[in-house]
Amino acid sequence: MRPTVSGKMLPIVLTTVVSLLVLQPPVDGELFTALADMEELLETEAVLITNLDKYVQAQEEKLMQLRQKVHEYRREHTEAARDVSAYLSNPVNAFLLTKRLTTDWRYVENLMAYEVGKEFLENVTSYRSVLKFPSDEDLNGAAVALMRLQDTYNLDTASLARGMLNGVQYSTELSAGDCFELGRQSYLNGDYYHTVLWMREAMDRLTSEVNRTATKEDVLEYLAFSTFKQGNIQTALSMTEELLELVPDHERAVSNKAYYEKELQKEAQQKILRGDDGSEEVPIDTTAIQKEAKPHVYDSNERKLYEQLCRGEQHPPIELRSQLICRYTTNQSPFLRIGPLKLEEAYHRPYIVIYHDVMSDQEIERIKQYARPRFRRATVQNYKTGELEFANYRISKSAWLKDAEDEMIRTISRRVEDMTGLTMETAEELQVVNYGIGGHYEPHFDFARREERNAFKSLGTGNRIATVLFYMSDVTQGGATVFPALHLALWPRKGTAAFWFNLHASGRGDYATRHAACPVLTGTKWVSNKWIHERGQEFRRPCGLHLDRSEEEF
């Protein structure tokens, strides 16, 4: 790739081979992974706006002084031009003319040469050491998040560009330049499907923009190359020819045009060879190209079901839902006899329940207060090495809170023990999570499978027997916890908690508990969870006489 004059990275097609070098953004970006951190960007923007306003005021003051000098000099010059001899015969006028062209003009020259923006640029440089600025990875992550939301919730490109999410107007419209940048970020990720979508939208918006925010030639080049990568060479050639009409000496377009024409000749020759024996022509197999061109298309039924659940299009069978009840429960806890819990059954096998009003607003705010300064990008465990690492399928930030830190945290742990009947002695610390732009966690298991031998080895407390998930915020749109195998979706509601066993009573993993956190479409999502381990539960949840008995009696 080579940059254009504007600094954009543009695609190249060589005459003999197509080469694509994708610019890898730095890996130090952290802001897009949690909306709690994104809030600080508004503070950064406020400081920059103030600095820019002062810069504009200084520029206006400089221009005002120069305009005053222009007015003053023009007035005197006009007066002198009426009668040069009479004007110059006046010694005062002669002195003033000489002064204007010496000391006065030196002042004007210095004023013209004075760089008003220097100190304000220095301010911006100093701000970078104390304020939060997004990185290139944050920009790329934010763009990828929009693509994820677009796919998961079937959002129309034009509507999304208008700031509409599922028919609700949330923000101002995107400019052609904004759409171009979304397409460019998709291109950098090798996502040609979304590149085409957003470059086409940029092209549509260019036609109605008075002050152009992108150039047609830049859009055409990305659009043509990405269309080619999707396997449509003829359309890519037509777009390239349109680009050459705008910029006849465009070096890359000339090279691309020659390459596309050569490829089309190959296709034509292949068709002739297939049909010259009198048999019916066989269409060219473009499966490989289409697979690469549409990374958003998943063959997995689970993936499709996961997205349908996120959109609220799937539900458990009515015959199963009709058996679910709501009730007050004490779980045989003496403490809960005073104030029983509100329990709502969500599923029977596996047994999944929702407890209502189990975390107060005061507790939620206190937990957030503890978690914010400790947030780190959420990790997943590599099943081969046992090491923690970042993953694109989990976009959030998390913090861990110990019981010993605050009486309120200890109270929550005791409440979990009352809710579940399980000991917290071997449970993990309370994990607090805030999801970022389009934050999600794709389908996964909370328990370690047999091949994951290194998982939780360092804890020495066995596998994760159960999960308690507290919802600490309402979510305007999206953000459900879904179980694809069960066709079940749990929607966030502030103060509630979901509970389920990850393991059968035999200790074997319950694969039906595979679940996911859907992308947050609008709003913010805060959750906290308590992962409970096997050790210490031997008498609280003993093995049954039969393998993998159900937990219906819980």
XYZ file of C-alpha atoms in Angstrom:
554
model
C 0.000 0.000 0.000
C 0.980 3.587 -0.541
C -0.561 6.655 1.079
C -2.336 9.277 -0.996
C -1.776 12.987 -0.551
C -4.424 12.980 2.179
C -2.601 10.232 4.045
C -5.234 7.532 3.485
C -4.096 3.987 2.904
C -5.276 2.793 -0.491
C -5.416 -0.645 -2.141
C -3.132 -1.750 -4.964
C -3.576 -4.474 -7.555
C -0.347 -5.459 -9.293
C -0.341 -6.655 -12.900
C 0.769 -10.158 -11.965
C -0.439 -10.694 -8.429
C -2.879 -9.097 -6.032
C -1.151 -8.021 -2.848
C -2.813 -6.650 0.244
C -0.885 -5.450 3.259
C -3.174 -4.736 6.180
C -2.039 -2.034 8.550
C -2.013 -3.487 12.039
C -3.193 -0.972 14.622
C -1.282 -0.756 17.902
C -2.390 -3.109 20.653
C -2.413 -0.607 23.493
C -5.969 0.643 22.948
C -8.213 0.067 25.942
C -10.958 2.694 25.848
C -13.445 1.018 23.505
C -13.669 -2.050 25.767
C -15.648 -0.312 28.554
C -18.163 2.527 28.443
C -17.036 3.590 31.923
C -13.701 4.588 30.397
C -15.345 6.173 27.374
C -16.983 8.706 29.720
C -13.557 10.235 30.329
C -13.216 10.971 26.629
C -15.965 13.571 26.989
C -13.791 15.331 29.579
C -10.881 15.235 27.140
C -13.077 16.653 24.391
C -14.309 19.454 26.682
C -10.718 20.533 27.402
C -9.816 20.419 23.710
C -12.898 22.457 22.767
C -11.940 25.143 25.296
C -8.379 25.191 23.975
C -9.615 25.407 20.372
C -12.009 28.222 21.270
C -9.174 30.240 22.793
C -7.084 29.581 19.687
C -9.902 30.886 17.471
C -10.286 33.958 19.682
C -6.538 34.641 19.408
C -6.704 34.253 15.627
C -9.687 36.600 15.450
C -7.881 39.163 17.594
C -4.837 38.951 15.313
C -7.012 39.372 12.226
C -8.873 42.271 13.834
C -5.585 44.100 14.424
C -4.496 43.454 10.845
C -7.867 44.682 9.531
C -7.464 47.872 11.576
C -4.043 48.419 10.017
C -5.444 47.817 6.528
C -8.206 50.337 7.175
C -5.774 52.890 8.596
C -3.223 52.515 5.782
C -5.880 52.561 3.039
C -7.437 55.708 4.457
C -4.083 57.546 4.529
C -3.073 56.213 1.114
C -6.356 57.360 -0.439
C -5.893 60.803 1.095
C -2.356 61.041 -0.321
C -3.437 59.895 -3.794
C -5.803 62.827 -4.178
C -2.904 65.286 -4.294
C 0.507 63.703 -3.868
C 2.467 66.950 -3.880
C 0.247 68.681 -1.346
C 0.239 65.594 0.883
C 4.005 65.149 0.914
C 4.689 68.867 1.268
C 3.251 68.580 4.737
C 6.194 67.539 6.937
C 3.883 65.701 9.334
C 2.491 63.577 6.507
C 5.998 62.898 5.227
C 7.052 61.768 8.696
C 3.989 59.539 9.128
C 4.509 57.888 5.731
C 8.107 57.156 6.618
C 7.047 55.820 10.027
C 4.362 53.586 8.485
C 6.895 51.997 6.182
C 9.510 51.441 8.904
C 8.494 50.793 12.519
C 4.788 50.366 11.797
C 5.340 47.933 8.959
C 7.829 45.947 11.002
C 5.079 45.579 13.618
C 2.693 44.374 10.907
C 5.280 41.909 9.592
C 5.863 40.545 13.076
C 2.124 40.271 13.630
C 1.693 38.428 10.330
C 4.577 36.080 11.145
C 3.408 35.413 14.697
C 2.184 31.811 15.023
C -0.919 32.126 17.139
C -1.414 28.358 17.269
C 1.987 27.458 18.701
C 1.105 27.738 22.390
C -2.252 26.062 21.846
C -0.581 23.149 20.054
C 1.822 22.886 22.976
C -1.221 22.702 25.243
C -2.567 19.726 23.289
C 0.812 17.994 23.584
C 0.820 18.493 27.348
C -2.789 17.273 27.609
C -1.783 13.920 26.139
C 0.235 13.165 29.266
C -2.664 13.827 31.671
C -5.876 13.199 29.720
C -7.182 10.059 28.050
C -6.938 9.969 24.272
C -8.210 7.087 22.129
C -5.689 5.134 20.094
C -5.916 3.712 16.580
C -6.974 0.418 18.156
C -9.825 2.181 19.919
C -10.966 3.642 16.597
C -10.758 0.242 14.942
C -12.502 -1.427 17.876
C -15.332 1.113 17.787
C -15.786 0.547 14.051
C -15.758 -3.242 14.460
C -18.338 -2.876 17.233
C -20.695 -1.051 14.861
C -20.260 -3.830 12.298
C -21.017 -6.409 14.991
C -24.180 -4.564 16.014
C -25.195 -4.177 12.380
C -24.933 -7.927 11.787
C -26.349 -9.176 15.088
C -29.406 -6.924 15.041
C -29.903 -6.819 11.240
C -29.487 -3.050 11.096
C -29.912 -1.415 7.706
C -26.794 0.511 6.654
C -28.692 3.625 5.584
C -30.736 3.697 8.796
C -27.637 3.212 10.920
C -25.975 6.078 9.045
C -28.994 8.232 9.905
C -28.434 7.472 13.604
C -31.441 5.155 13.860
C -31.206 1.918 15.835
C -34.187 -0.408 15.440
C -36.360 2.502 14.364
C -35.339 4.822 17.219
C -33.427 8.031 16.443
C -30.498 8.217 18.875
C -27.876 10.455 17.271
C -27.058 12.809 14.435
C -26.447 11.498 10.944
C -23.085 10.279 9.727
C -21.374 12.285 7.008
C -19.933 10.756 3.869
C -16.526 11.047 5.539
C -17.787 9.158 8.601
C -19.136 6.352 6.404
C -15.868 6.338 4.453
C -13.904 5.883 7.696
C -16.110 2.970 8.750
C -15.491 1.371 5.375
C -11.764 2.055 5.628
C -11.545 0.438 9.056
C -13.364 -2.615 7.711
C -10.913 -2.704 4.831
C -7.949 -2.642 7.235
C -9.448 -5.715 8.922
C -9.839 -7.538 5.611
C -13.634 -7.290 5.959
C -14.569 -6.508 2.349
C -18.269 -7.194 2.873
C -18.669 -4.257 5.270
C -16.207 -2.180 3.263
C -18.560 -2.356 0.285
C -21.627 -1.583 2.419
C -20.145 1.547 3.961
C -18.322 2.782 0.861
C -21.608 2.576 -1.051
C -23.293 4.561 1.715
C -20.458 7.108 1.568
C -20.984 7.396 -2.198
C -24.732 7.935 -1.748
C -24.133 10.675 0.832
C -21.534 12.420 -1.306
C -24.202 13.304 -3.851
C -26.171 15.358 -1.294
C -23.283 16.984 0.584
C -22.589 20.661 -0.114
C -19.287 20.634 1.757
C -17.720 17.342 0.691
C -16.279 15.305 3.594
C -14.754 12.662 1.307
C -13.655 12.411 -2.307
C -15.382 10.297 -4.923
C -12.062 8.953 -6.228
C -11.016 7.667 -2.783
C -14.377 5.982 -2.263
C -14.291 4.429 -5.733
C -10.847 2.936 -5.229
C -11.764 1.184 -1.978
C -15.116 0.162 -3.415
C -13.640 -1.293 -6.595
C -10.950 -3.299 -4.846
C -13.308 -4.671 -2.171
C -15.852 -5.591 -4.851
C -13.089 -7.489 -6.626
C -12.235 -9.318 -3.373
C -15.878 -10.380 -3.201
C -15.462 -12.067 -6.579
C -17.250 -9.530 -8.788
C -14.476 -8.626 -11.237
C -16.708 -7.045 -13.899
C -18.192 -4.526 -11.462
C -14.742 -3.813 -10.042
C -13.537 -3.070 -13.590
C -16.462 -0.720 -14.242
C -15.750 1.176 -11.022
C -12.059 1.426 -11.883
C -12.904 2.821 -15.319
C -15.137 5.403 -13.619
C -12.219 6.279 -11.351
C -9.942 6.736 -14.366
C -12.450 9.139 -15.901
C -12.012 11.299 -12.800
C -8.231 10.816 -12.492
C -6.832 9.578 -15.841
C -3.264 9.257 -14.557
C -4.193 7.375 -11.375
C -1.283 4.922 -11.174
C -2.973 2.199 -9.137
C -6.219 2.408 -11.098
C -4.312 1.935 -14.367
C -2.586 -1.132 -12.908
C -5.837 -2.478 -11.453
C -7.697 -2.058 -14.736
C -5.103 -4.118 -16.580
C -5.244 -6.829 -13.934
C -9.062 -7.010 -13.908
C -9.181 -7.258 -17.703
C -6.659 -10.087 -17.602
C -8.713 -11.963 -14.991
C -11.895 -11.567 -17.026
C -10.107 -13.010 -20.058
C -9.108 -16.019 -17.955
C -12.721 -16.520 -16.874
C -13.923 -16.333 -20.483
C -11.275 -18.840 -21.571
C -12.273 -21.254 -18.799
C -15.902 -21.103 -19.938
C -14.885 -21.868 -23.526
C -12.805 -24.851 -22.429
C -15.676 -26.229 -20.345
C -18.193 -25.997 -23.124
C -16.165 -26.926 -26.236
C -17.035 -30.626 -25.967
C -20.717 -29.869 -26.313
C -21.514 -30.326 -22.645
C -23.381 -27.736 -20.611
C -21.148 -25.014 -19.230
C -20.369 -25.407 -15.547
C -20.425 -22.203 -13.482
C -17.091 -21.161 -12.002
C -16.815 -22.144 -8.336
C -16.372 -18.960 -6.325
C -17.001 -20.583 -2.959
C -13.565 -19.691 -1.616
C -13.926 -16.074 -2.664
C -17.403 -15.722 -1.214
C -16.301 -17.256 2.082
C -13.527 -14.711 2.372
C -15.743 -11.864 1.220
C -18.509 -12.416 3.742
C -16.970 -13.099 7.152
C -20.269 -12.162 8.807
C -21.932 -15.300 7.416
C -21.615 -18.214 9.845
C -22.317 -21.806 8.927
C -22.845 -22.677 12.563
C -26.476 -23.115 13.522
C -25.507 -22.029 17.013
C -24.262 -18.689 15.745
C -27.479 -18.014 13.858
C -29.525 -19.056 16.856
C -27.396 -16.863 19.118
C -28.123 -13.807 16.962
C -31.845 -14.642 16.757
C -31.975 -14.864 20.549
C -30.215 -11.508 20.832
C -32.971 -10.019 18.656
C -35.697 -11.672 20.727
C -36.831 -13.871 17.846
C -36.514 -17.228 19.639
C -38.152 -18.592 22.789
C -38.339 -21.977 24.558
C -41.346 -24.098 23.528
C -44.618 -22.971 25.093
C -45.086 -26.379 26.739
C -41.859 -25.796 28.706
C -42.618 -22.175 29.578
C -46.082 -23.123 30.843
C -44.460 -25.191 33.615
C -42.342 -22.324 34.967
C -43.486 -20.574 38.124
C -42.571 -17.646 40.368
C -42.465 -18.042 44.138
C -40.937 -16.894 47.390
C -38.166 -19.174 48.665
C -36.009 -19.526 51.759
C -33.734 -22.284 50.389
C -33.822 -23.729 53.942
C -31.846 -20.692 55.162
C -32.838 -19.502 58.671
C -31.960 -15.916 57.685
C -34.254 -15.994 54.659
C -37.225 -17.010 56.806
C -37.401 -13.345 57.811
C -37.215 -12.052 54.247
C -37.612 -14.767 51.592
C -36.224 -14.264 48.099
C -38.340 -13.660 45.010
C -37.525 -16.526 42.635
C -38.546 -16.775 38.978
C -37.914 -20.028 37.155
C -36.387 -19.542 33.709
C -35.724 -23.181 32.768
C -35.951 -26.636 34.347
C -33.283 -28.814 32.742
C -30.799 -27.357 33.420
C -32.370 -25.516 36.315
C -31.930 -21.773 35.742
C -33.570 -19.219 37.993
C -33.713 -15.440 38.367
C -33.766 -13.793 41.787
C -35.404 -10.367 41.929
C -34.398 -7.400 44.127
C -31.239 -9.044 45.468
C -28.891 -6.070 45.033
C -29.773 -2.528 46.092
C -28.914 0.698 44.267
C -26.604 1.647 47.129
C -24.705 -1.645 46.852
C -24.459 -1.261 43.066
C -22.972 2.226 43.285
C -20.518 1.131 45.988
C -19.349 -1.805 43.861
C -18.910 0.465 40.819
C -16.906 2.884 42.952
C -14.518 0.109 43.975
C -14.279 -1.361 40.470
C -13.673 1.711 38.286
C -10.026 2.395 39.202
C -9.134 -1.301 38.844
C -10.693 -1.984 35.473
C -8.578 -4.034 33.113
C -9.521 -5.437 29.748
C -11.312 -8.755 30.229
C -9.336 -11.864 29.351
C -10.082 -15.485 28.526
C -8.131 -18.554 29.479
C -6.182 -20.380 26.788
C -7.335 -23.968 27.143
C -3.949 -25.327 26.066
C -1.630 -23.240 28.234
C -3.972 -22.057 30.965
C -2.667 -18.512 30.419
C -4.977 -15.486 30.311
C -5.143 -13.558 27.050
C -7.196 -10.947 25.183
C -9.808 -12.098 22.655
C -11.998 -10.246 20.158
C -14.959 -12.386 21.147
C -14.956 -10.851 24.632
C -15.155 -7.044 24.644
C -15.439 -5.668 28.176
C -13.406 -4.599 31.190
C -13.444 -6.269 34.562
C -12.219 -5.849 38.106
C -12.035 -8.283 41.014
C -13.195 -7.380 44.536
C -12.227 -9.312 47.675
C -14.623 -9.983 50.555
C -12.081 -8.537 52.982
C -12.199 -5.115 51.344
C -15.643 -4.017 52.453
C -18.477 -5.251 54.619
C -20.864 -4.710 51.704
C -18.909 -7.137 49.505
C -18.913 -9.704 52.318
C -22.660 -9.218 52.647
C -23.136 -9.964 48.958
C -21.099 -13.183 49.293
C -23.247 -14.278 52.245
C -26.331 -13.475 50.177
C -25.045 -15.686 47.356
C -24.549 -18.478 49.878
C -28.157 -18.065 51.040
C -29.383 -17.976 47.431
C -27.538 -21.091 46.315
C -27.008 -23.165 49.438
C -23.328 -23.462 48.444
C -20.279 -22.412 50.427
C -18.344 -19.310 49.385
C -15.116 -20.524 51.000
C -13.783 -21.753 47.638
C -15.615 -19.299 45.391
C -13.749 -16.801 43.249
C -13.702 -13.113 44.090
C -16.599 -10.948 42.929
C -15.930 -10.030 39.302
C -17.371 -6.687 38.151
C -17.761 -6.169 34.397
C -18.621 -3.140 32.278
C -19.208 -3.730 28.577
C -17.792 -1.412 25.927
C -19.029 -0.238 22.534
C -21.070 -3.135 21.206
C -19.717 -5.065 24.208
C -20.353 -8.789 24.103
C -19.060 -12.238 25.036
C -19.695 -14.894 22.408
C -20.982 -18.394 23.309
C -18.772 -20.050 25.921
C -18.789 -22.364 28.923
C -18.119 -21.181 32.455
C -16.787 -24.609 33.425
C -13.567 -26.226 32.239
C -14.003 -29.134 29.839
C -11.949 -32.321 30.018
C -9.398 -31.137 27.467
C -8.843 -27.926 29.449
C -6.633 -29.605 32.015
C -4.794 -26.468 33.092
C -7.917 -24.413 33.777
C -8.265 -23.357 37.455
C -5.258 -25.520 38.294
C -3.636 -22.716 40.254
C -6.756 -22.230 42.390
C -6.835 -25.818 43.613
C -10.592 -25.645 44.169
C -11.841 -27.829 41.335
C -14.144 -26.865 38.518
C -16.767 -24.116 38.484
C -19.841 -25.834 39.810
C -22.214 -22.870 39.495
C -22.574 -19.257 38.357
C -24.384 -16.320 39.925
C -24.740 -13.311 37.602
C -25.922 -9.987 39.055
C -27.371 -7.393 36.684
C -26.353 -3.951 37.947
C -27.994 -1.825 35.237
C -30.920 -1.816 32.873
C -29.982 -1.938 29.180
C -31.999 0.120 26.707
C -31.525 -2.282 23.795
C -29.620 -5.568 23.534
C -27.298 -7.059 26.147
C -29.272 -10.235 26.882
C -27.687 -13.378 28.338
C -28.640 -16.180 25.961
C -28.437 -19.977 26.068
C -28.551 -21.146 22.408
C -29.153 -24.826 23.178
C -32.176 -23.887 25.299
C -33.557 -21.111 23.040
C -33.501 -19.016 26.225
C -32.731 -15.313 26.678
C -32.408 -13.525 30.035
C -32.814 -9.751 29.731
C -30.880 -7.437 32.070
C -32.901 -5.854 34.858
C -31.157 -3.819 37.511
C -31.020 -5.555 40.908
C -31.769 -9.085 39.640
C -29.463 -12.104 39.577
C -29.416 -15.262 37.471
C -28.220 -18.583 38.897
C -27.457 -21.930 37.311
C -25.326 -25.022 37.858
C -22.539 -25.510 35.322
C -21.925 -29.121 36.361
C -24.186 -32.098 36.786
C -24.272 -33.612 40.272
C -21.782 -36.198 38.986
C -19.242 -33.444 38.337
C -19.506 -33.688 34.576
C -20.028 -30.475 32.644
C -23.556 -29.579 31.576
C -23.107 -28.567 27.946
C -26.608 -27.112 27.806
C -25.345 -24.203 29.953
C -23.268 -22.823 27.084
C -24.227 -19.156 27.020
C -23.318 -15.752 25.633
C -23.640 -12.048 26.380
C -25.308 -10.324 23.414
C -23.841 -7.047 22.137
C -25.126 -3.927 23.867
C -26.996 -1.974 21.196
C -27.808 1.133 23.240
C -27.275 1.931 26.893
C -24.624 0.636 29.259
C -24.320 -2.794 30.833
C -22.873 -3.442 34.273
C -22.824 -6.943 35.731
C -21.015 -8.748 38.507
C -20.670 -12.462 38.967
C -19.639 -15.017 41.500
C -18.134 -18.254 40.208
C -18.581 -21.051 42.733
C -16.184 -24.034 42.760
C -16.542 -27.719 43.608
C -14.378 -27.966 46.728
C -16.364 -27.695 49.922
C -19.667 -28.543 48.247
C -19.453 -32.312 48.868
C -22.156 -32.287 51.564
C -24.101 -29.317 50.217
C -24.591 -30.860 46.783
C -23.713 -34.560 47.012
C -23.519 -36.876 44.032
C -26.721 -38.781 43.295
C -27.248 -42.474 42.754
C -27.740 -41.910 39.049
C -25.325 -40.332 36.585
C -26.093 -36.728 35.716
C -29.402 -36.530 37.550
C -31.337 -33.340 36.945
C -31.376 -30.486 39.408
C -35.156 -30.086 39.361
C -35.382 -30.525 43.133
C -33.136 -27.522 43.805
